[in-house]
CSV table of C-alpha atoms and ligand atoms in Angstrom, one decimal:
chain,number,residue,atom,x,y,z
A,889,MET,CA,21.7,15.2,-11.5
A,890,HIS,CA,24.0,12.4,-9.7
A,891,TYR,CA,24.7,9.7,-12.1
A,892,GLU,CA,27.0,6.4,-10.8
A,893,GLY,CA,28.9,4.5,-13.7
A,894,THR,CA,27.0,3.9,-17.2
A,895,ILE,CA,24.2,6.0,-18.5
A,896,ILE,CA,22.1,5.0,-22.2
A,897,ARG,CA,19.8,5.5,-23.2
A,898,PRO,CA,17.9,5.1,-26.9
A,899,PRO,CA,18.5,7.8,-29.3
A,900,SER,CA,15.2,8.8,-29.1
A,901,GLU,CA,15.7,10.2,-25.4
A,902,ALA,CA,18.6,11.8,-26.7
A,903,ASN,CA,16.4,15.6,-25.4
A,904,SER,CA,15.1,13.6,-22.4
A,905,ILE,CA,15.7,14.0,-18.3
A,906,LEU,CA,17.9,11.8,-17.8
A,907,LEU,CA,16.8,10.6,-14.5
A,908,GLN,CA,18.6,7.7,-13.0
A,909,VAL,CA,16.8,5.3,-10.6
A,910,THR,CA,19.1,2.1,-10.8
A,911,VAL,CA,22.7,1.3,-11.6
A,912,GLY,CA,23.1,-1.6,-14.0
A,913,CYS,CA,21.3,-3.9,-14.7
A,914,SER,CA,19.2,-6.9,-13.2
A,915,ARG,CA,20.1,-9.3,-15.3
A,916,ASN,CA,23.1,-8.7,-16.4
A,917,LYS,CA,24.0,-12.1,-18.5
A,918,CYS,CA,23.1,-11.7,-22.0
A,919,THR,CA,27.0,-12.1,-23.7
A,920,PHE,CA,26.8,-9.6,-26.2
A,921,CYS,CA,26.2,-7.1,-24.3
A,922,GLY,CA,28.9,-5.2,-22.1
A,923,THR,CA,27.1,-2.3,-20.6
A,924,TYR,CA,27.2,-2.9,-17.2
A,925,ALA,CA,30.4,-5.2,-16.8
A,926,GLY,CA,31.1,-5.6,-13.1
A,927,GLU,CA,28.3,-3.1,-11.9
A,928,ARG,CA,26.3,-4.7,-9.3
A,929,PHE,CA,22.6,-3.8,-9.5
A,930,ARG,CA,21.0,-2.1,-7.7
A,931,ILE,CA,18.4,1.0,-6.8
A,932,LYS,CA,19.4,4.5,-5.8
A,933,SER,CA,18.4,6.1,-3.3
A,934,ASP,CA,15.2,8.1,-2.2
A,935,ASP,CA,16.9,11.2,-1.2
A,936,ILE,CA,18.9,10.8,-4.3
A,937,ILE,CA,16.4,10.8,-6.7
A,938,MET,CA,14.0,13.4,-4.9
A,939,GLN,CA,17.2,15.6,-4.7
A,940,ASP,CA,17.4,14.6,-8.3
A,941,ILE,CA,14.5,15.6,-9.5
A,942,ALA,CA,14.2,19.1,-8.0
A,943,PHE,CA,17.3,19.8,-9.9
A,944,ALA,CA,15.6,18.6,-13.3
A,945,ALA,CA,12.7,21.5,-11.5
A,946,ALA,CA,14.8,24.6,-11.3
A,947,TYR,CA,17.4,24.2,-14.6
A,948,CYS,CA,15.5,21.2,-17.4
A,949,ARG,CA,11.9,23.7,-18.2
A,950,ARG,CA,13.0,23.4,-21.6
A,951,GLN,CA,13.1,19.0,-22.0
A,952,ARG,CA,9.5,17.7,-22.5
A,953,ARG,CA,10.5,14.2,-21.1
A,954,VAL,CA,12.1,11.9,-18.8
A,955,PHE,CA,13.9,8.9,-18.8
A,956,LEU,CA,14.5,6.8,-16.5
A,957,CYS,CA,17.7,5.0,-16.1
A,958,ASP,CA,19.7,2.5,-15.4
A,959,GLY,CA,19.2,-0.7,-18.0
A,960,ASP,CA,15.7,-1.7,-16.9
A,961,ALA,CA,13.7,0.6,-14.2
A,962,LEU,CA,10.5,-1.4,-14.7
A,963,ILE,CA,12.5,-3.4,-12.3
A,964,LEU,CA,11.6,-0.7,-9.1
A,965,PRO,CA,9.2,-2.3,-6.7
A,966,ARG,CA,5.4,-0.8,-7.7
A,967,GLN,CA,5.8,2.2,-4.0
A,968,ARG,CA,8.9,3.3,-5.3
A,969,LEU,CA,7.9,3.3,-8.6
A,970,VAL,CA,4.6,5.4,-8.0
A,971,ARG,CA,6.0,7.6,-6.0
A,972,ILE,CA,8.7,8.5,-8.5
A,973,LEU,CA,6.2,9.0,-11.3
A,974,GLN,CA,3.6,10.6,-8.6
A,975,THR,CA,6.6,13.7,-8.0
A,976,ILE,CA,7.5,14.3,-11.7
A,977,ARG,CA,3.8,15.3,-12.6
A,978,ASP,CA,3.7,16.8,-9.5
A,979,GLN,CA,7.7,19.0,-9.7
A,980,LEU,CA,8.2,18.9,-14.1
A,981,PRO,CA,4.1,19.2,-15.0
A,982,TRP,CA,5.9,20.4,-18.5
A,983,VAL,CA,7.0,16.7,-18.8
A,984,THR,CA,4.3,15.1,-21.6
A,985,ARG,CA,6.4,11.2,-21.8
A,986,VAL,CA,8.3,9.4,-19.4
A,987,GLY,CA,9.6,6.4,-20.6
A,988,ALA,CA,12.2,3.2,-19.8
A,989,TYR,CA,13.6,-0.4,-20.4
A,990,ALA,CA,12.1,-3.3,-20.5
A,991,ASN,CA,12.8,-6.6,-20.1
A,992,ALA,CA,10.3,-9.9,-20.6
A,993,LYS,CA,11.3,-10.0,-16.4
A,994,SER,CA,10.5,-6.9,-15.0
A,995,LEU,CA,6.5,-7.1,-17.1
A,996,LYS,CA,6.2,-10.1,-15.6
A,997,LEU,CA,6.9,-9.2,-12.3
A,998,LYS,CA,4.6,-6.5,-12.8
A,999,THR,CA,0.6,-7.0,-12.5
A,1000,PRO,CA,-1.6,-5.2,-15.3
A,1001,GLU,CA,-3.7,-3.3,-13.2
A,1002,GLU,CA,0.5,-1.7,-12.1
A,1003,LEU,CA,1.8,-1.2,-15.3
A,1004,SER,CA,-1.8,0.6,-15.3
A,1005,GLU,CA,-1.0,2.7,-12.5
A,1006,PHE,CA,1.9,3.7,-13.9
A,1007,ARG,CA,0.7,4.6,-17.5
A,1008,ARG,CA,-2.0,6.5,-16.1
A,1009,LEU,CA,1.0,8.0,-13.8
A,1010,GLY,CA,2.9,9.3,-17.2
A,1011,LEU,CA,5.1,6.9,-17.6
A,1012,GLY,CA,4.7,6.7,-21.7
A,1013,ILE,CA,6.9,4.6,-23.9
A,1014,LEU,CA,8.7,1.5,-23.0
A,1015,TYR,CA,11.9,-0.4,-24.0
A,1016,MET,CA,11.8,-3.8,-24.9
A,1017,GLY,CA,15.6,-5.7,-26.2
A,1018,LEU,CA,14.6,-8.8,-27.9
A,1019,GLU,CA,17.2,-8.6,-30.4
A,1020,SER,CA,16.0,-12.2,-31.3
A,1021,GLY,CA,13.1,-14.0,-32.6
A,1022,ASP,CA,14.6,-17.7,-32.6
A,1023,ASP,CA,14.6,-19.6,-30.1
A,1024,ALA,CA,18.2,-21.0,-30.5
A,1025,THR,CA,19.6,-17.7,-30.4
A,1026,LEU,CA,18.0,-16.0,-27.3
A,1027,THR,CA,19.2,-19.4,-25.4
A,1028,ARG,CA,22.7,-19.1,-26.8
A,1029,ILE,CA,23.1,-14.8,-25.7
A,1030,ASN,CA,21.9,-16.1,-22.1
A,1031,LYS,CA,18.8,-13.3,-23.2
A,1032,GLY,CA,16.4,-15.4,-19.9
A,1033,ALA,CA,13.3,-15.1,-21.7
A,1034,ASP,CA,12.1,-17.3,-25.0
A,1035,SER,CA,9.9,-16.2,-28.1
A,1036,VAL,CA,6.9,-17.2,-26.9
A,1037,ALA,CA,7.4,-14.9,-23.3
A,1038,MET,CA,9.2,-11.7,-25.8
A,1039,ILE,CA,5.6,-12.1,-27.2
A,1040,ALA,CA,3.6,-12.4,-24.2
A,1041,MET,CA,5.2,-10.1,-22.5
A,1042,GLY,CA,5.3,-7.4,-25.5
A,1043,ALA,CA,1.3,-8.1,-25.8
A,1044,LYS,CA,1.1,-7.1,-21.8
A,1045,ALA,CA,2.9,-4.1,-22.5
A,1046,ARG,CA,1.1,-2.5,-24.7
A,1047,GLU,CA,-2.8,-3.9,-23.6
A,1048,ALA,CA,-1.9,-1.9,-20.7
A,1049,GLY,CA,-1.5,0.9,-23.3
A,1050,PHE,CA,2.4,1.6,-23.5
A,1051,LYS,CA,3.9,2.9,-26.2
A,1052,LEU,CA,6.3,-0.5,-27.0
A,1053,SER,CA,9.8,0.4,-29.2
A,1054,VAL,CA,12.1,-3.4,-29.4
A,1055,THR,CA,15.1,-3.7,-29.9
A,1056,VAL,CA,16.6,-6.0,-32.4
A,1057,ILE,CA,20.4,-7.3,-33.8
A,1058,LEU,CA,22.3,-7.2,-36.7
A,1059,GLY,CA,24.3,-10.0,-36.6
A,1060,ILE,CA,23.9,-11.4,-32.8
A,1061,ALA,CA,23.3,-15.1,-34.6
A,1062,GLY,CA,26.7,-15.6,-36.2
A,1063,ARG,CA,26.0,-17.2,-40.0
A,1064,GLU,CA,25.0,-19.7,-39.4
A,1065,ARG,CA,21.7,-19.1,-38.6
A,1066,SER,CA,21.9,-15.5,-39.9
A,1067,GLN,CA,18.7,-16.0,-41.9
A,1068,ILE,CA,16.5,-18.1,-39.6
A,1069,HIS,CA,17.5,-15.4,-36.5
A,1070,ALA,CA,16.1,-13.2,-39.8
A,1071,ARG,CA,12.8,-14.9,-40.3
A,1072,GLU,CA,12.2,-15.9,-37.0
A,1073,THR,CA,12.7,-12.0,-35.9
A,1074,GLY,CA,9.9,-11.1,-38.5
A,1075,ARG,CA,7.7,-13.6,-37.1
A,1076,VAL,CA,8.2,-12.5,-33.2
A,1077,LEU,CA,8.2,-8.1,-34.2
A,1078,SER,CA,4.4,-9.6,-36.6
A,1079,ALA,CA,2.9,-10.8,-33.5
A,1080,ILE,CA,4.1,-8.2,-30.9
A,1081,ASP,CA,3.2,-5.4,-34.1
A,1082,PRO,CA,4.9,-2.3,-31.6
A,1083,ASP,CA,5.6,1.2,-32.2
A,1084,TYR,CA,8.8,1.3,-33.2
A,1085,VAL,CA,11.9,-1.5,-34.4
A,1086,GLY,CA,15.2,0.0,-33.6
A,1087,ALA,CA,17.5,-2.6,-35.9
A,1088,LEU,CA,21.0,-2.0,-33.8
A,1089,SER,CA,24.2,-3.9,-36.1
A,1090,LEU,CA,26.1,-6.0,-33.8
A,1091,MET,CA,29.3,-4.9,-32.9
A,1092,LEU,CA,31.2,-6.7,-30.3
A,1093,ILE,CA,32.7,-5.7,-27.3
A,1094,PRO,CA,35.9,-7.0,-25.8
A,1095,GLY,CA,35.3,-8.2,-22.5
A,1096,THR,CA,32.2,-10.1,-22.7
A,1097,PRO,CA,31.4,-13.4,-23.5
A,1098,LEU,CA,30.6,-13.3,-27.2
A,1099,TYR,CA,33.8,-11.3,-27.8
A,1100,GLU,CA,35.4,-14.5,-25.8
A,1101,GLU,CA,32.4,-17.4,-28.5
A,1102,TRP,CA,34.3,-14.4,-31.1
A,1103,ARG,CA,38.1,-14.6,-30.3
A,1104,SER,CA,38.3,-18.5,-30.5
A,1105,GLY,CA,35.6,-19.3,-33.8
A,1106,ALA,CA,33.0,-20.5,-31.9
A,1107,PHE,CA,31.5,-17.2,-32.7
A,1108,THR,CA,31.6,-15.4,-36.7
A,1109,LEU,CA,30.7,-12.5,-37.4
A,1110,ILE,CA,29.0,-12.0,-40.0
A,1111,GLU,CA,30.2,-9.7,-42.5
A,1112,PRO,CA,28.0,-6.2,-43.6
A,1113,SER,CA,26.9,-7.7,-46.2
A,1114,GLU,CA,24.7,-10.4,-45.2
A,1115,MET,CA,24.0,-8.2,-42.3
A,1116,LEU,CA,22.0,-6.2,-45.0
A,1117,GLU,CA,20.6,-9.3,-46.3
A,1118,GLU,CA,19.4,-9.8,-42.8
A,1119,LEU,CA,17.7,-6.7,-43.2
A,1120,ARG,CA,16.7,-7.4,-45.8
A,1121,THR,CA,14.9,-11.2,-45.2
A,1122,MET,CA,13.5,-9.2,-41.4
A,1123,LEU,CA,11.9,-6.3,-43.0
A,1124,ALA,CA,10.2,-9.0,-45.9
A,1125,GLU,CA,8.8,-10.9,-42.9
A,1126,THR,CA,7.8,-8.3,-40.6
A,1127,ARG,CA,3.9,-7.0,-40.9
A,1128,LEU,CA,3.7,-4.1,-38.5
A,1129,SER,CA,-0.7,-2.7,-38.3
A,1130,GLN,CA,1.4,0.8,-38.6
A,1131,GLY,CA,4.5,1.1,-36.9
A,1132,LEU,CA,8.3,2.2,-37.7
A,1133,PHE,CA,11.0,0.7,-38.3
A,1134,HIS,CA,14.4,1.8,-37.9
A,1135,ALA,CA,18.1,0.7,-38.9
A,1136,ASN,CA,19.2,4.5,-38.0
A,1137,HIS,CA,21.7,3.2,-35.0
A,1138,ALA,CA,24.9,4.6,-35.8
A,1139,SER,CA,26.4,1.0,-35.3
A,1140,ASN,CA,23.6,-0.1,-39.2
A,1141,TYR,CA,26.2,-0.2,-42.3
A,1142,LEU,CA,22.8,1.7,-44.7
A,1143,PRO,CA,20.8,3.7,-42.6
A,1144,ILE,CA,16.6,3.4,-43.1
A,1145,ARG,CA,14.0,4.3,-41.8
A,1146,ALA,CA,10.5,2.9,-43.2
A,1147,ARG,CA,6.9,3.2,-41.8
A,1148,LEU,CA,5.4,-0.2,-42.6
A,1149,PRO,CA,3.4,-1.2,-44.2
A,1150,LYS,CA,3.1,1.5,-46.6
A,1151,ASP,CA,6.7,1.6,-47.4
A,1152,LYS,CA,8.3,-1.4,-47.1
A,1153,GLU,CA,8.5,-2.4,-50.7
A,1154,ALA,CA,10.4,1.5,-51.3
A,1155,ILE,CA,13.1,-0.4,-48.6
A,1156,LEU,CA,13.3,-3.5,-49.3
A,1157,THR,CA,14.3,-2.2,-52.8
A,1158,MET,CA,16.5,0.5,-51.9
A,1159,ILE,CA,18.2,-2.5,-50.1
A,1160,ASP,CA,18.8,-5.2,-52.9
A,1161,ARG,CA,20.1,-1.8,-55.3
A,1162,ALA,CA,22.8,-1.8,-51.4
A,1163,LEU,CA,23.8,-5.2,-51.9
A,1164,GLU,CA,23.7,-4.7,-56.1
A,1165,GLY,CA,26.8,-2.0,-55.1
A,1166,LYS,CA,24.0,1.0,-55.9
A,1167,VAL,CA,23.9,2.6,-52.4
A,1168,ALA,CA,27.3,3.2,-50.6
A,1169,LEU,CA,27.3,1.7,-47.3
A,1170,LYS,CA,28.6,3.4,-43.4
A,1171,PRO,CA,32.5,3.2,-43.4
A,1172,GLU,CA,33.6,0.7,-40.8
A,1173,PHE,CA,35.4,3.9,-39.0
A,1174,MET,CA,31.8,5.5,-38.4
A,1175,ARG,CA,30.0,3.4,-36.7
A,1176,ALA,CA,29.7,3.4,-33.0
A,1177,LEU,CA,27.5,2.2,-30.2
B,1054,SF4,S1,20.7,-6.1,-22.8
B,1054,SF4,FE1,19.8,-5.1,-20.8
B,1054,SF4,S2,19.1,-6.6,-19.9
B,1054,SF4,FE2,20.6,-7.3,-21.1
B,1054,SF4,S3,22.1,-7.0,-19.5
B,1054,SF4,FE3,22.0,-5.0,-21.8
B,1054,SF4,S4,21.3,-4.0,-20.0
B,1054,SF4,FE4,20.4,-5.7,-19.6
């Protein structure tokens, strides 16, 4: 397989065939994100992508899922994405699901008909970075979309039939707006009603604008107990019809996995016990991105 630059994928795609169709991220402006720093966004050539699918057809017969890397594969022009999905379907018939990152911009650029076409061709799950439902925080981190746009684009993805996984970041609002961020994120998650929510805990990446804000004192990194309080409020404010709320990323201090609404009260009680010091938190050295 031809890989260039940094390859990331959601934790749930750990066993997937990683097919890199773009290099970098078409936005590449979020202040906390150092994943594609200095990387010029580009779409890989059809020849390379087709060679990689042929390689997967020969050597990846046990992997039943494909993940389209990098940052927002949904930005591909319709015809190119259709060709990739059709080729995956033809050459890797054992693959049951294709996934990709999507953001508000790439979802906005596609019509409902185009999204439905991708869905029919096997693109089954989209991963969307919400980060926060708080508009002031979304502006501050330069996410490029407000909560109204996030809700609309989440609805657009769901109406096209995609499974939707939404990522939020504990600590991203700093100390002053911590609880507002938690409540507003719960509000937006409830409005989107995704199938999965993944809550990460902020880790500052040297070289990013947010890291420089932290160094200058303009941004405060909250303590683990404050992240837990944020998580508690966010979970309490999130009403999903039947989604899974995960906070079990390697970056988190207290791994949780809750099927909402049924597990909500039990998990809130567990968080309360952790806040009282009755449940151990993950030590700093064991956290990772
Ligand atoms: S957070 Fe996502 S959209 Fe923002 S720069 Fe990083 S990869 Fe791109």
